[in-house]
mmCIF file of C-alpha atoms and ligand atoms in Angstrom:
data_model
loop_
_atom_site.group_PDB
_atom_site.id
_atom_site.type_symbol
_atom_site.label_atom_id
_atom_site.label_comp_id
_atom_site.label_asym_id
_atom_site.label_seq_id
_atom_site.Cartn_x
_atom_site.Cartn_y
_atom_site.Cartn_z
ATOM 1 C CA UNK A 1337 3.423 34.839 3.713
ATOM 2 C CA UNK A 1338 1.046 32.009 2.794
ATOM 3 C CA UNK A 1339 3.956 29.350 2.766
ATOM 4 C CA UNK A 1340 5.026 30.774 6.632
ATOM 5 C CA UNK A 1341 1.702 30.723 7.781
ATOM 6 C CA UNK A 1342 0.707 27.215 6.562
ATOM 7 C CA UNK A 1343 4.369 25.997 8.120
ATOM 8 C CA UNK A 1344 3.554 27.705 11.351
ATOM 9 C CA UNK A 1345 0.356 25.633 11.028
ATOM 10 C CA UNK A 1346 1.652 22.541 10.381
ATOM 11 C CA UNK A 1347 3.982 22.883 13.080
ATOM 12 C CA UNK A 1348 1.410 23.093 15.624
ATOM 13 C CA UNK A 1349 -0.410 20.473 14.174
ATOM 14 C CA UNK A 1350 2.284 18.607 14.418
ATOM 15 C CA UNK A 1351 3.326 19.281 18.323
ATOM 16 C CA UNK A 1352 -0.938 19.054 19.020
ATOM 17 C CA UNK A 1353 -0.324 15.192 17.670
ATOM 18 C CA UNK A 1354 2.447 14.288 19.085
ATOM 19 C CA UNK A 1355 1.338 15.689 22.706
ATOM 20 C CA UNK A 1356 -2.327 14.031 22.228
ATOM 21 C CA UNK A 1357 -0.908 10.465 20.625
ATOM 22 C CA UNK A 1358 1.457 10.079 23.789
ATOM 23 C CA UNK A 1359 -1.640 10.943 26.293
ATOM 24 C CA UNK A 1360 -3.743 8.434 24.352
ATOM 25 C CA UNK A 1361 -1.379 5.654 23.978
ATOM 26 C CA UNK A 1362 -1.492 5.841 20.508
ATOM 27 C CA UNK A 1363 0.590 4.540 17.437
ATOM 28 C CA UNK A 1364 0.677 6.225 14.096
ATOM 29 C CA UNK A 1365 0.911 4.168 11.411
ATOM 30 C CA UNK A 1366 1.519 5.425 8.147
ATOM 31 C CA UNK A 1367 1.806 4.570 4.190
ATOM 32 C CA UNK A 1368 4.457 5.345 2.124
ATOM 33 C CA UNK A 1369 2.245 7.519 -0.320
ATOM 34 C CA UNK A 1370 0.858 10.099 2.178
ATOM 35 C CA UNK A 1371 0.974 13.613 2.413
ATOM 36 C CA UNK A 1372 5.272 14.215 3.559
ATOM 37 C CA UNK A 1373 3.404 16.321 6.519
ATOM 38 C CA UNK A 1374 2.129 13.446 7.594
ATOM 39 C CA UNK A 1375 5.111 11.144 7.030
ATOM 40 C CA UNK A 1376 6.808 13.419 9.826
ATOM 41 C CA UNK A 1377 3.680 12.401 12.311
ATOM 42 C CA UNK A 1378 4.733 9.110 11.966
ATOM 43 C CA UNK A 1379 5.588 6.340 14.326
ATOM 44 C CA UNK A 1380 6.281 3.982 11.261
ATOM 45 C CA UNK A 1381 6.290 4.247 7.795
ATOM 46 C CA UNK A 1382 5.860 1.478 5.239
ATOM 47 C CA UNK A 1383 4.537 -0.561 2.427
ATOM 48 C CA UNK A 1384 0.877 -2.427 3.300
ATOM 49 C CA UNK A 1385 3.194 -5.628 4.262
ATOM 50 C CA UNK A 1386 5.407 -3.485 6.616
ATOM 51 C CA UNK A 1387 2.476 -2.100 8.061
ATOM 52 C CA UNK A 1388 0.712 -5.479 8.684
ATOM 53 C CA UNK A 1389 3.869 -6.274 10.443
ATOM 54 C CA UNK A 1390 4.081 -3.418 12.559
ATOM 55 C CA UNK A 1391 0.083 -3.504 13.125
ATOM 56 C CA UNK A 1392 1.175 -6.884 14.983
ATOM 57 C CA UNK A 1393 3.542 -5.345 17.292
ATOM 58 C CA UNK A 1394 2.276 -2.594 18.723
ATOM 59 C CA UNK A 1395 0.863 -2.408 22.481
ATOM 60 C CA UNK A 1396 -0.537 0.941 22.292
ATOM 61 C CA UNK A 1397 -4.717 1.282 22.809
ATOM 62 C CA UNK A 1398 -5.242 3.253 20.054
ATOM 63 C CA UNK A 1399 -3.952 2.952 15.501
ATOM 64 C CA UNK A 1400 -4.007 5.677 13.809
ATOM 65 C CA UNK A 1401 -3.947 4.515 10.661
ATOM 66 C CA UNK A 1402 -3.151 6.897 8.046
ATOM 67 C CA UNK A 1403 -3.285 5.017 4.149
ATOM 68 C CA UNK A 1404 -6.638 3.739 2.716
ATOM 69 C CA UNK A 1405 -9.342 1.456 3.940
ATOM 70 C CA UNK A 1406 -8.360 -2.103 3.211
ATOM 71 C CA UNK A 1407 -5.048 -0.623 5.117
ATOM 72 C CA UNK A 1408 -6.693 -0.118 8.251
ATOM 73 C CA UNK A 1409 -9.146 -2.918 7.838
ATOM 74 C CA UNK A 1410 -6.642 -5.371 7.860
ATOM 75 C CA UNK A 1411 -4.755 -3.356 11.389
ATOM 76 C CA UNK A 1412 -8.468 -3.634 12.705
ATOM 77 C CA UNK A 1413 -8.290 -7.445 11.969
ATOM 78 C CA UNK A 1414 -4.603 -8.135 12.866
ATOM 79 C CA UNK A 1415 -6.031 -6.344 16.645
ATOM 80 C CA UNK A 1416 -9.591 -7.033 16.597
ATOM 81 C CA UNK A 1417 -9.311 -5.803 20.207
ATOM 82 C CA UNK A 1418 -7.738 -2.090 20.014
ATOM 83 C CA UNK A 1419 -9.781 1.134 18.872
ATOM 84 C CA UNK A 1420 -8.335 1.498 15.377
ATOM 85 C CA UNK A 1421 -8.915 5.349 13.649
ATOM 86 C CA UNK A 1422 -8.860 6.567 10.212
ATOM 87 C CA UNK A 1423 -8.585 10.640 9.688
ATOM 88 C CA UNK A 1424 -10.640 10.363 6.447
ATOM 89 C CA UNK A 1425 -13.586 8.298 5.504
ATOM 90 C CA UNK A 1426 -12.909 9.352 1.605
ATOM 91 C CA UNK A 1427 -9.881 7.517 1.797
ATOM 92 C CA UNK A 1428 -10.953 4.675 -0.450
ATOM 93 C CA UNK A 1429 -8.996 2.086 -2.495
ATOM 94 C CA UNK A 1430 -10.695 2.047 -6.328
ATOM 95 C CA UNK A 1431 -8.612 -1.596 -6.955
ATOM 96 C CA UNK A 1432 -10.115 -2.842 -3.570
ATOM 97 C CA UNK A 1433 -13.790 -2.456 -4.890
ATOM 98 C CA UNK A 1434 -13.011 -3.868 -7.944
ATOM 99 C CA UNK A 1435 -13.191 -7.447 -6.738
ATOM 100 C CA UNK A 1436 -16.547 -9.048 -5.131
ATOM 101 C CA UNK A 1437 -17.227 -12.501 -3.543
ATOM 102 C CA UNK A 1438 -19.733 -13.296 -5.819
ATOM 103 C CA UNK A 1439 -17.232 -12.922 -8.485
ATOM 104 C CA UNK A 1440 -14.494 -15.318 -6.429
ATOM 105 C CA UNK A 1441 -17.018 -17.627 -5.652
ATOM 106 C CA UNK A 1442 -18.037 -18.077 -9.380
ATOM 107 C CA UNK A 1443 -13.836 -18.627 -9.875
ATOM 108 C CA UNK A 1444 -13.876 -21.291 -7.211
ATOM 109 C CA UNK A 1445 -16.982 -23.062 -8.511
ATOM 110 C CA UNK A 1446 -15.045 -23.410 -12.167
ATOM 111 C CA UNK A 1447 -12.279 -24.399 -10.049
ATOM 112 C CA UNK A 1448 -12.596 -26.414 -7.077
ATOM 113 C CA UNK A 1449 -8.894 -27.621 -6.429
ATOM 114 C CA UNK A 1450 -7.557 -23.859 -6.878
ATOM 115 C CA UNK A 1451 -6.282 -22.120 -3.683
ATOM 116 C CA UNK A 1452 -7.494 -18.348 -3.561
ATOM 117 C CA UNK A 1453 -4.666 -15.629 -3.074
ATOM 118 C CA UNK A 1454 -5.791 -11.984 -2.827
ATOM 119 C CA UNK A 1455 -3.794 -8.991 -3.173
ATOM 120 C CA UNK A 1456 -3.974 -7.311 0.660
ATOM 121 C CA UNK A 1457 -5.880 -4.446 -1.241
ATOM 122 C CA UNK A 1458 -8.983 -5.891 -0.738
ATOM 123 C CA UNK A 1459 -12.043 -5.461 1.390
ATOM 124 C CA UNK A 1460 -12.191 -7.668 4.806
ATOM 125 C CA UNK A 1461 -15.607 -9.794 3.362
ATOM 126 C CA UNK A 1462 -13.353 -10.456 0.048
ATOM 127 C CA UNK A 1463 -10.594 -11.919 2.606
ATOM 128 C CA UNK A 1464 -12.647 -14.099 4.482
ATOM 129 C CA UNK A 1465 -13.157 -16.431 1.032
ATOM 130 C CA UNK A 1466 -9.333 -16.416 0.656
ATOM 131 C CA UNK A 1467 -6.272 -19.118 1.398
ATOM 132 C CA UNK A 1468 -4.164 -16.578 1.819
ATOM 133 C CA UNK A 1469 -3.168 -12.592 1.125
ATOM 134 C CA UNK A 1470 -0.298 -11.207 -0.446
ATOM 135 C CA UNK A 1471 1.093 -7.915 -0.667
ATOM 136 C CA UNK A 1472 3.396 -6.977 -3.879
ATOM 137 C CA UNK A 1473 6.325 -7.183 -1.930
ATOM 138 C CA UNK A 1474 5.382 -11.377 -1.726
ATOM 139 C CA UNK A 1475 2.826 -12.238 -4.385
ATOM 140 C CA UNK A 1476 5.075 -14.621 -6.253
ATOM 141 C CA UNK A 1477 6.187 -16.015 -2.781
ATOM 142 C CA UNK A 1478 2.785 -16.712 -1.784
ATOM 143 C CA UNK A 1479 1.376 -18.486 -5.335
ATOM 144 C CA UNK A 1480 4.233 -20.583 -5.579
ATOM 145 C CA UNK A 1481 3.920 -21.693 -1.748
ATOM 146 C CA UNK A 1482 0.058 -22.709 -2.152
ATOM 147 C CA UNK A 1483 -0.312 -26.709 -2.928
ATOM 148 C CA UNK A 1484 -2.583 -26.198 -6.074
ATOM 149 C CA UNK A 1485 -1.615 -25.641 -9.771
ATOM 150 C CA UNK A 1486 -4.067 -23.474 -10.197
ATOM 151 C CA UNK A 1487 -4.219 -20.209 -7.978
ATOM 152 C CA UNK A 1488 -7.216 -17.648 -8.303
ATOM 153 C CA UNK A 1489 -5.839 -14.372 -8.043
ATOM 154 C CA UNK A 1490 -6.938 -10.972 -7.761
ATOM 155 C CA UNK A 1491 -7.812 -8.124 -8.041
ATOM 156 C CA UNK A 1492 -4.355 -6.371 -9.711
ATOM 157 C CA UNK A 1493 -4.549 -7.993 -13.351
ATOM 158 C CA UNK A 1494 -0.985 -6.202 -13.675
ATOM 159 C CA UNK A 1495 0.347 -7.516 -10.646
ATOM 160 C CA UNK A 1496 -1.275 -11.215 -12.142
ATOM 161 C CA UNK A 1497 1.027 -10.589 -14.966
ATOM 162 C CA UNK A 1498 4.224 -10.159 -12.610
ATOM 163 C CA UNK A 1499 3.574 -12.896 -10.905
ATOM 164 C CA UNK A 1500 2.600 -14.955 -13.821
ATOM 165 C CA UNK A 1501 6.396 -14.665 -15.186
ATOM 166 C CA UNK A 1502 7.678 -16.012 -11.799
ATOM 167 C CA UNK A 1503 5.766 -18.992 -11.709
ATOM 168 C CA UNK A 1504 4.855 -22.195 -13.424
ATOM 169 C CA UNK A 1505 1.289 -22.431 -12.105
ATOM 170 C CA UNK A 1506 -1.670 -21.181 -13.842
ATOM 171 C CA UNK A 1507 -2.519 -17.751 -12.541
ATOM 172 C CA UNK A 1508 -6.460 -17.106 -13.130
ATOM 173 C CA UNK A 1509 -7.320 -13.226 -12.705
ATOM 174 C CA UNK A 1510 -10.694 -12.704 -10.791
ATOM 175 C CA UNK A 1511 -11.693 -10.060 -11.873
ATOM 176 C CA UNK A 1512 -10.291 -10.369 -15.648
ATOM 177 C CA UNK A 1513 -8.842 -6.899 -15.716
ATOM 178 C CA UNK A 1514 -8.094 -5.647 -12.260
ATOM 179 C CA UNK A 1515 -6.134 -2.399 -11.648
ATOM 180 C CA UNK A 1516 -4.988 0.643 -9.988
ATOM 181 C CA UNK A 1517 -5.874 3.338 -11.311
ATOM 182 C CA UNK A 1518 -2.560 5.556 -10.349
ATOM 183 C CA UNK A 1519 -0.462 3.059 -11.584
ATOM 184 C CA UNK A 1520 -1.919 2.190 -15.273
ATOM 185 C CA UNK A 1521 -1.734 6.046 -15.889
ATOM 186 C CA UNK A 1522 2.084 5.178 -16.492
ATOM 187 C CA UNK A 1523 2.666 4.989 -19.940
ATOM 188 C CA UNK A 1524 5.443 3.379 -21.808
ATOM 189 C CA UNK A 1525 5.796 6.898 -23.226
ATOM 190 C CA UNK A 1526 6.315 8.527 -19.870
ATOM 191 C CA UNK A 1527 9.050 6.047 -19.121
ATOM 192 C CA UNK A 1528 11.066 6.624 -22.564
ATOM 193 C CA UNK A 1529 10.552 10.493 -21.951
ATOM 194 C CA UNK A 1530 11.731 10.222 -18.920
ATOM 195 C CA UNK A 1531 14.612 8.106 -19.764
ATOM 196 C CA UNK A 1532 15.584 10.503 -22.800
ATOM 197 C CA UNK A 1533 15.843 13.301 -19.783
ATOM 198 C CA UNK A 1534 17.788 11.257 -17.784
ATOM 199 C CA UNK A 1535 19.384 8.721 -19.220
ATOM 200 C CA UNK A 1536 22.199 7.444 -16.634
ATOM 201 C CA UNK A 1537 19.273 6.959 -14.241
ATOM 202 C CA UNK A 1538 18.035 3.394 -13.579
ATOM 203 C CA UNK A 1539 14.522 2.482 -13.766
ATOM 204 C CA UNK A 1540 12.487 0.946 -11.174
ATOM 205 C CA UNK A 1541 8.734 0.403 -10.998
ATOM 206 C CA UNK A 1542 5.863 -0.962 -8.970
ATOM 207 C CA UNK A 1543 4.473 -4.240 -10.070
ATOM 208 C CA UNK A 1544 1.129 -2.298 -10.580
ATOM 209 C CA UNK A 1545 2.521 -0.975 -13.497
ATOM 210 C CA UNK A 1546 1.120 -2.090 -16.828
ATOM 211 C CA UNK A 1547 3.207 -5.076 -18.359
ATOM 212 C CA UNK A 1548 5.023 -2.577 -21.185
ATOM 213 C CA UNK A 1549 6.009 -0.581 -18.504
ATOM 214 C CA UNK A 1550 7.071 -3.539 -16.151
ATOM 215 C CA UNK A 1551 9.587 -4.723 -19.530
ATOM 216 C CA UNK A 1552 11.436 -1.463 -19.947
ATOM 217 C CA UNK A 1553 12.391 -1.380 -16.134
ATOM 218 C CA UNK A 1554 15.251 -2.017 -14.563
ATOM 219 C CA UNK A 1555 13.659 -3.425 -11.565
ATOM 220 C CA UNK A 1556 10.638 -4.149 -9.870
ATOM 221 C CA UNK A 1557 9.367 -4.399 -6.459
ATOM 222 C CA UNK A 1558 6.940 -3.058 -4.185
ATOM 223 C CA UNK A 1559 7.616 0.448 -2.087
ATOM 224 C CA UNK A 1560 9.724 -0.885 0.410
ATOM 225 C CA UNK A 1561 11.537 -2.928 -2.396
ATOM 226 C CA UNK A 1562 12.260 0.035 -4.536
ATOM 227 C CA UNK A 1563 13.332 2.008 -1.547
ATOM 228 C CA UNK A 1564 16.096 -1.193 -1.117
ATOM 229 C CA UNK A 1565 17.663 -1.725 -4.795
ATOM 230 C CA UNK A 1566 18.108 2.422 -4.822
ATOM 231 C CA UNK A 1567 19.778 2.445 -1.312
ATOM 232 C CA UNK A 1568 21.953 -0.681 -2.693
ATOM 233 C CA UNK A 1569 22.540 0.077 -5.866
ATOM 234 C CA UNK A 1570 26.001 1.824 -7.234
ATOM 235 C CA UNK A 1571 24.111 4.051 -9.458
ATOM 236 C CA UNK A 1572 23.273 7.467 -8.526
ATOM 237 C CA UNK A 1573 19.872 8.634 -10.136
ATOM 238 C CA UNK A 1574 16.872 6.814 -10.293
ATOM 239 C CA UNK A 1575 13.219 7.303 -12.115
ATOM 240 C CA UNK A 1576 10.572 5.894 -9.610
ATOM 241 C CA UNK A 1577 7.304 4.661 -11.247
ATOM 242 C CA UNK A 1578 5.180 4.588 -8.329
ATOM 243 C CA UNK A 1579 2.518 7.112 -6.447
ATOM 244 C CA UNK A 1580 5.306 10.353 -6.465
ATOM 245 C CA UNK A 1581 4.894 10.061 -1.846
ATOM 246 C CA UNK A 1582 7.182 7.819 -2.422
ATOM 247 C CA UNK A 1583 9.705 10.014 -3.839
ATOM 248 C CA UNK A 1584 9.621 12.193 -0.940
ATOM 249 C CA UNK A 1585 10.965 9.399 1.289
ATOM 250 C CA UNK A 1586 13.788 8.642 -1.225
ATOM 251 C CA UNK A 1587 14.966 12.077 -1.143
ATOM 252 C CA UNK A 1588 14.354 12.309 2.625
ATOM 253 C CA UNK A 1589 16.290 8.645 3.291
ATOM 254 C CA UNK A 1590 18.862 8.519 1.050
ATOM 255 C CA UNK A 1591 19.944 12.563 0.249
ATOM 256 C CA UNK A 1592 22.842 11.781 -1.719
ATOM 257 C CA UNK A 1593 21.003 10.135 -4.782
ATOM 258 C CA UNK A 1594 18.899 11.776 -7.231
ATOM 259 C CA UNK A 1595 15.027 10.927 -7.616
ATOM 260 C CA UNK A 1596 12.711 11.668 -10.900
ATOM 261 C CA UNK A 1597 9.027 10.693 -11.375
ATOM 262 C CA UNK A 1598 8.382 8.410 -13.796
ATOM 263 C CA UNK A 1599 5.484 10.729 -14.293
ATOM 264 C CA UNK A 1600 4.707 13.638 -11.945
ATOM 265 C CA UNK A 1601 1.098 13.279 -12.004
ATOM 266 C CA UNK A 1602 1.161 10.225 -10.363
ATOM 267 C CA UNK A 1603 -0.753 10.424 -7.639
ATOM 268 C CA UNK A 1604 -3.343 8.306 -5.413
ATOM 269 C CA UNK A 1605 -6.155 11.008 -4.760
ATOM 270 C CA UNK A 1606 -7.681 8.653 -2.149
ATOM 271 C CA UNK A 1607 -3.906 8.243 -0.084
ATOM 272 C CA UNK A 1608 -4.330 12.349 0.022
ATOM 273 C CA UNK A 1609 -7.625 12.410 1.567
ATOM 274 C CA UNK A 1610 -5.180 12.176 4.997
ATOM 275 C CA UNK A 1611 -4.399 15.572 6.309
ATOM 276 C CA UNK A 1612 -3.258 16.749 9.558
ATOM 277 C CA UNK A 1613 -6.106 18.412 10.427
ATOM 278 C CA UNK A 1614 -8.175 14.803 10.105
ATOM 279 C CA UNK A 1615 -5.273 12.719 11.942
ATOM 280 C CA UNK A 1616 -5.586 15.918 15.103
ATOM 281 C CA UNK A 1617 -9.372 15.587 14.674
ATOM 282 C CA UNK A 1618 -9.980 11.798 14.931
ATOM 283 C CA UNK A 1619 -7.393 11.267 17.636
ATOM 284 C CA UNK A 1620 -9.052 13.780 19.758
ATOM 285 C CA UNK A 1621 -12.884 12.287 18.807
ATOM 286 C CA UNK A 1622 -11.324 8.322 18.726
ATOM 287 C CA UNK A 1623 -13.245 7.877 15.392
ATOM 288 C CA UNK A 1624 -14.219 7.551 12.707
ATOM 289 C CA UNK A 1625 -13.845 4.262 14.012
ATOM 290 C CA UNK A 1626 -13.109 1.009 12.098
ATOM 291 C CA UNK A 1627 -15.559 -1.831 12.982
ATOM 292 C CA UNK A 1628 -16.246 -5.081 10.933
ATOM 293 C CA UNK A 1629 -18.319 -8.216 12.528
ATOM 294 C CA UNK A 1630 -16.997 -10.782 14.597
ATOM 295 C CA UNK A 1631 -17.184 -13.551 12.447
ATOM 296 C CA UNK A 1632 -15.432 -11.486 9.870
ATOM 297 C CA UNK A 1633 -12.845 -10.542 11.741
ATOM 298 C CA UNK A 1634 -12.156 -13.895 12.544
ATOM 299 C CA UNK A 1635 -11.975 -15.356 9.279
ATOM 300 C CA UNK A 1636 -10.449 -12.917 7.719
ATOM 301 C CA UNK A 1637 -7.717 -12.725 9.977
ATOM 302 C CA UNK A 1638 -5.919 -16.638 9.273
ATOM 303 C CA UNK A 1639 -5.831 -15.196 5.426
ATOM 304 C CA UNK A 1640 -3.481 -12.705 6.512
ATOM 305 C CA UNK A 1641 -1.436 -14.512 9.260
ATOM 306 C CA UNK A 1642 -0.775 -17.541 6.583
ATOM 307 C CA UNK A 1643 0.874 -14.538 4.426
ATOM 308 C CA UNK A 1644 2.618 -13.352 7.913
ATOM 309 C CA UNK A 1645 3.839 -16.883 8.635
ATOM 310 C CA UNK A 1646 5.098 -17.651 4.655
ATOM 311 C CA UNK A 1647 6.581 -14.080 3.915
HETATM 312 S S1 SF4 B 1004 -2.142 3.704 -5.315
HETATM 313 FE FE1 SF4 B 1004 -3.671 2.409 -6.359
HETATM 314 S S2 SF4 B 1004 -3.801 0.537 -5.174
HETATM 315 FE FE2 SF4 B 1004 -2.758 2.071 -3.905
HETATM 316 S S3 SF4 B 1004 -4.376 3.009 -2.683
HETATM 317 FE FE3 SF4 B 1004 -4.162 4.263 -4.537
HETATM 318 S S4 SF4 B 1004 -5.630 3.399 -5.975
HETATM 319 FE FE4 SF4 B 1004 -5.388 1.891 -4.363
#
């Protein structure tokens, strides 16, 4: 009776949305590891690069922008003029505190010819000191397009090491030992359990993942990449190391493969802070509101568009 009633719920929920995002001229934009009632809100789904894309499209008034903060920061900065809405304020990146500018301007004093590339999963005030962004579906791109040997990179240590195998240049970590939290949780163990469950499946993991996990995969690539090679590939069952909302658009996208968790308690308590209550409630207040200052938004935003123009 509990499961009816909360579907019944989440129905209307859903219809509430839909009726009050077309009366507001609103987009819903949406990240690959939120809630799956959420995911059926959507106007587009996608990885942070996929949604920088799509935050550069849109003509509605109003993004609803349902992922984390840096997420919607960088929407905010992409259309400094449009209202741009969050349903949670608790819906906070860990990695994207982990880096300050103090700390990149300390790299960039010990090395003055570097170029800086951040990780998109940073704060706006961290971007405005960069030369240009990256998302994990283009980090290695984006290091080996800047015209420096040295690159300062941060704040994903484990995405440092990815990118560090796919490039000649010398890769300096700011801070030393970035990370996401949901990701490192993925043991090397988890993966050869896994593996010993199911072991015609293939193996593909985030770039987040810690190095020993990154070796033992079969391939890796950011959400939107992973979603690709299993579409593509000619096996049939797969063990995704990522946040486990991904696995529900796997299963939803491509029904005729099979989908395991490289660990089921992988999951980004900050992506579920986004409910469908909060994306009904700040659509019908118009906030909480994103706002940053002018001359942030300004210099934050050429950061982002360099990774737009080279990805
Ligand atoms: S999965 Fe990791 S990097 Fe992504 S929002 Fe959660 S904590 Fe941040």
């Amino acid at each position: 009776l509990y499961l009816k009633n909360n579907r019944n719920n989440n129905m209307d929920l859903k219809e509430k949305i839909i009726k009050l995002k077309e009366e507001k001229n609103a987009v819903i934009l949406v990240h690959n590891y939120q809630r799956p009632e959420i995911h059926d809100v959507a106007d587009f789904i996608g990885d942070s690069l996929g949604l920088s894309r799509e935050a550069t499209k849109t003509d509605a008034d109003i993004i609803v922008f349902c992922g984390v903060d840096f997420m919607a920061e960088t929407a905010k900065i992409l259309n400094p003029e449009k209202r741009v809405i969050v349903p949670s304020i608790r819906a906070l990146c860990p990695m994207a505190k982990q880096i300050t500018s103090e700390q990149i301007m300390e790299a960039k004093s010990k090395y003055p010819e570097a170029k800086v590339v951040l990780y998109v999963n940073t704060h706006a005030k961290e971007k405005t000191l960069a030369d240009c962004v990256c998302t994990s579906a283009n980090a290695d791109k984006i290091v080996n397009a800047m015209d420096s040997d040295t690159v300062i990179f941060g704040p994903d240590d484990n995405l440092g090491y990815y990118v560090r195998k796919r490039t000649d240049k010398k890769v300096v970590s700011v801070p030393r030992d970035g990370y996401c939290y949901t990701h490192r949780n993925l043991s090397g163990a988890d993966l050869l359990k896994a593996k010993s469950k199911h072991p015609n499946a293939q193996v593909v993991v985030h770039p987040e993942c810690i190095p020993e996990v990154q070796e033992a995969a079969d391939h890796i690539a950011s959400t939107e990449g992973m979603i690709r090679f299993c579409r593509e590939s000619g096996n049939k069952e797969f063990i995704v190391g990522t946040e486990i909302g991904l696995i529900n658009r796997l299963r939803k996208e491509i029904p005729e493969k099979t989908f395991f968790p490289l660990s089921p308690v992988a999951i980004c308590g900050p992506q579920k802070e986004n409910t469908l209550e909060g994306v009904l409630m700040c659509l019908e207040k118009e906030n909480p509101e994103i706002k940053l200052p002018a001359d942030v938004l300004e210099k934050a935003k050429k950061p982002i568009e360099r990774m737009l123009e080279l990805s």
